[in-house]
Amino acid sequence: EAGVTQFPSHSVIEKGQTVTLRCDPISGHDNLYWYRRVMGKEIKFLLHFVKESKQDESGMPNNRFLAERTGGTYSTLKVQPAELEDSGVYFCASSQMGASYGYTFGSGTRLTVV
Amino acid sequence: QKEVEQDPGPLSVPEGAIVSLNCTYSNSAFQYFMWYRQYSRKGPELLMYTYSSGNKEDGRFTAQVDKSSKYISLFIRDSQPSDSATYLCAMTFNNAGNMLTFGGGTRLMVKP
């Protein structure tokens, strides 16, 4: 089966610009998660979708971040306007219902804000 | 204080050695414990998971959980150069799809 796909794999933008990251989960996985790893820190949770609904967005750092999941399929994470501290690797993961340990992660999008 | 502490390494061992990787945590509510392996420029890949305390073995890998000490371990027997990667522990409260809390990862290097 196809894995979790994320693109772009790498993005370099200037401070103040907008960037949109996309995640295509494994087909049939209702759970979709966004995580982020900033330099020197651990991977941290951002938010969790169940189908098209936001189940938990407690990890979103501020209102410059907007996540959507269209029709319960792919998801986008928009950062507008980007700040230097937003640099890091953004991971998407998906899982079937009731499977906290069954995450499959994508390879991540490496975001660099200059 | 971080919720999950993990020595960042790097840990360098010769091929064939037994590797011990560890995490400590502070929240006693964690019930599910996982180990992920992450190769450079790739996403984390689930290696093992355990529920509550006890041991679990899968091939060359053994995961141990000691909830009384809030301490989890991953042992790798007969380590191979292909095991060189960053190993991340993660944990969560239940099996309802809740978020994972990660350690910072330990970088392992197995030298031929």
Tab-separated table of C-alpha atoms in Angstrom, chain A:
chain	number	residue	atom	x	y	z
A	1	GLU	CA	0.000	0.000	0.000
A	2	ALA	CA	1.098	3.574	-0.597
A	3	GLY	CA	2.481	5.324	2.461
A	4	VAL	CA	1.852	8.802	3.797
A	5	THR	CA	2.936	11.340	1.211
A	6	GLN	CA	4.021	14.846	2.035
A	7	PHE	CA	5.037	17.662	-0.247
A	8	PRO	CA	6.978	19.656	-0.790
A	9	SER	CA	9.864	17.776	0.784
A	10	HIS	CA	11.719	21.025	1.315
A	11	SER	CA	10.633	24.663	1.270
A	12	VAL	CA	12.662	27.818	1.778
A	13	ILE	CA	10.666	31.013	2.191
A	14	GLU	CA	11.258	34.516	3.440
A	15	LYS	CA	9.900	35.787	6.710
A	16	GLY	CA	6.418	37.154	6.189
A	17	GLN	CA	5.573	34.897	3.253
A	18	THR	CA	2.944	32.177	3.212
A	19	VAL	CA	3.626	28.469	2.855
A	20	THR	CA	1.210	25.585	2.450
A	21	LEU	CA	2.222	22.030	3.280
A	22	ARG	CA	0.235	19.088	2.025
A	23	CYS	CA	-0.263	15.591	3.372
A	24	ASP	CA	-1.920	12.635	1.681
A	25	PRO	CA	-2.645	9.940	4.275
A	26	ILE	CA	-2.933	6.220	3.688
A	27	SER	CA	-6.267	5.471	2.081
A	28	GLY	CA	-8.867	4.498	4.659
A	29	HIS	CA	-7.051	6.060	7.601
A	30	ASP	CA	-9.508	8.297	9.422
A	31	ASN	CA	-6.933	9.711	11.838
A	32	LEU	CA	-4.539	12.309	10.503
A	33	TYR	CA	-1.953	14.084	12.615
A	34	TRP	CA	0.500	16.921	12.187
A	35	TYR	CA	3.691	17.036	14.217
A	36	ARG	CA	6.673	19.343	14.109
A	37	ARG	CA	10.311	19.101	15.079
A	38	VAL	CA	12.231	22.323	15.486
A	39	MET	CA	16.031	22.298	15.693
A	40	GLY	CA	17.315	20.666	18.854
A	41	LYS	CA	13.880	19.843	20.194
A	42	GLU	CA	11.699	16.759	20.330
A	43	ILE	CA	8.897	16.023	17.896
A	44	LYS	CA	5.804	17.859	19.129
A	45	PHE	CA	2.142	17.341	18.389
A	46	LEU	CA	0.295	20.065	16.492
A	47	LEU	CA	-3.175	18.711	15.778
A	48	HIS	CA	-5.343	15.683	15.093
A	49	PHE	CA	-8.118	15.219	12.550
A	50	VAL	CA	-10.713	12.483	12.638
A	51	LYS	CA	-11.992	12.411	9.098
A	52	GLU	CA	-12.651	16.073	8.294
A	53	SER	CA	-13.124	17.225	11.893
A	54	LYS	CA	-10.473	18.678	14.174
A	55	GLN	CA	-10.354	16.373	17.186
A	56	ASP	CA	-7.526	18.103	19.030
A	57	GLU	CA	-5.680	21.251	18.016
A	58	SER	CA	-4.098	21.955	21.375
A	59	GLY	CA	-0.586	21.859	19.922
A	60	MET	CA	-1.061	24.585	17.326
A	61	PRO	CA	1.383	27.321	18.343
A	62	ASN	CA	-0.665	30.373	17.313
A	63	ASN	CA	-3.248	31.643	14.848
A	64	ARG	CA	-0.696	31.939	12.051
A	65	PHE	CA	-1.158	28.213	11.560
A	66	LEU	CA	-4.266	26.923	9.807
A	67	ALA	CA	-4.939	23.269	9.099
A	68	GLU	CA	-7.682	21.832	6.950
A	69	ARG	CA	-8.680	18.378	5.816
A	70	THR	CA	-10.830	18.431	2.753
A	71	GLY	CA	-13.533	15.763	2.687
A	72	GLY	CA	-11.614	13.649	5.142
A	73	THR	CA	-8.886	12.922	2.625
A	74	TYR	CA	-5.742	15.015	2.196
A	75	SER	CA	-4.780	17.769	4.623
A	76	THR	CA	-3.036	21.096	4.294
A	77	LEU	CA	-1.167	23.120	6.877
A	78	LYS	CA	-0.786	26.785	6.047
A	79	VAL	CA	1.586	29.134	7.826
A	80	GLN	CA	0.760	32.801	7.247
A	81	PRO	CA	2.814	34.896	7.758
A	82	ALA	CA	5.841	32.713	8.404
A	83	GLU	CA	8.301	33.651	11.146
A	84	LEU	CA	11.895	32.511	11.672
A	85	GLU	CA	10.900	30.275	14.600
A	86	ASP	CA	8.584	28.303	12.320
A	87	SER	CA	11.604	26.617	10.727
A	88	GLY	CA	11.716	22.891	11.305
A	89	VAL	CA	10.503	19.581	9.950
A	90	TYR	CA	6.749	19.108	9.720
A	91	PHE	CA	5.571	15.518	9.842
A	92	CYS	CA	2.184	14.156	8.936
A	93	ALA	CA	0.996	10.779	10.181
A	94	SER	CA	-2.141	8.729	9.739
A	95	SER	CA	-3.722	5.746	11.437
A	96	GLN	CA	-6.893	3.721	11.516
A	97	MET	CA	-9.440	4.379	14.227
A	98	GLY	CA	-8.505	3.166	17.687
A	99	ALA	CA	-4.832	2.639	16.887
A	100	SER	CA	-2.640	5.058	18.786
A	101	TYR	CA	0.302	2.814	18.149
A	102	GLY	CA	-0.457	2.293	14.486
A	103	TYR	CA	0.800	5.599	13.186
A	104	THR	CA	2.494	5.748	9.807
A	105	PHE	CA	4.570	8.859	9.337
A	106	GLY	CA	5.422	10.639	6.153
A	107	SER	CA	8.977	11.698	5.382
A	108	GLY	CA	8.261	15.258	6.433
A	109	THR	CA	8.529	18.725	4.935
A	110	ARG	CA	11.661	20.615	5.900
A	111	LEU	CA	10.664	24.274	6.213
A	112	THR	CA	13.322	26.958	6.357
A	113	VAL	CA	12.258	30.546	7.000
A	114	VAL	CA	14.973	33.102	6.221
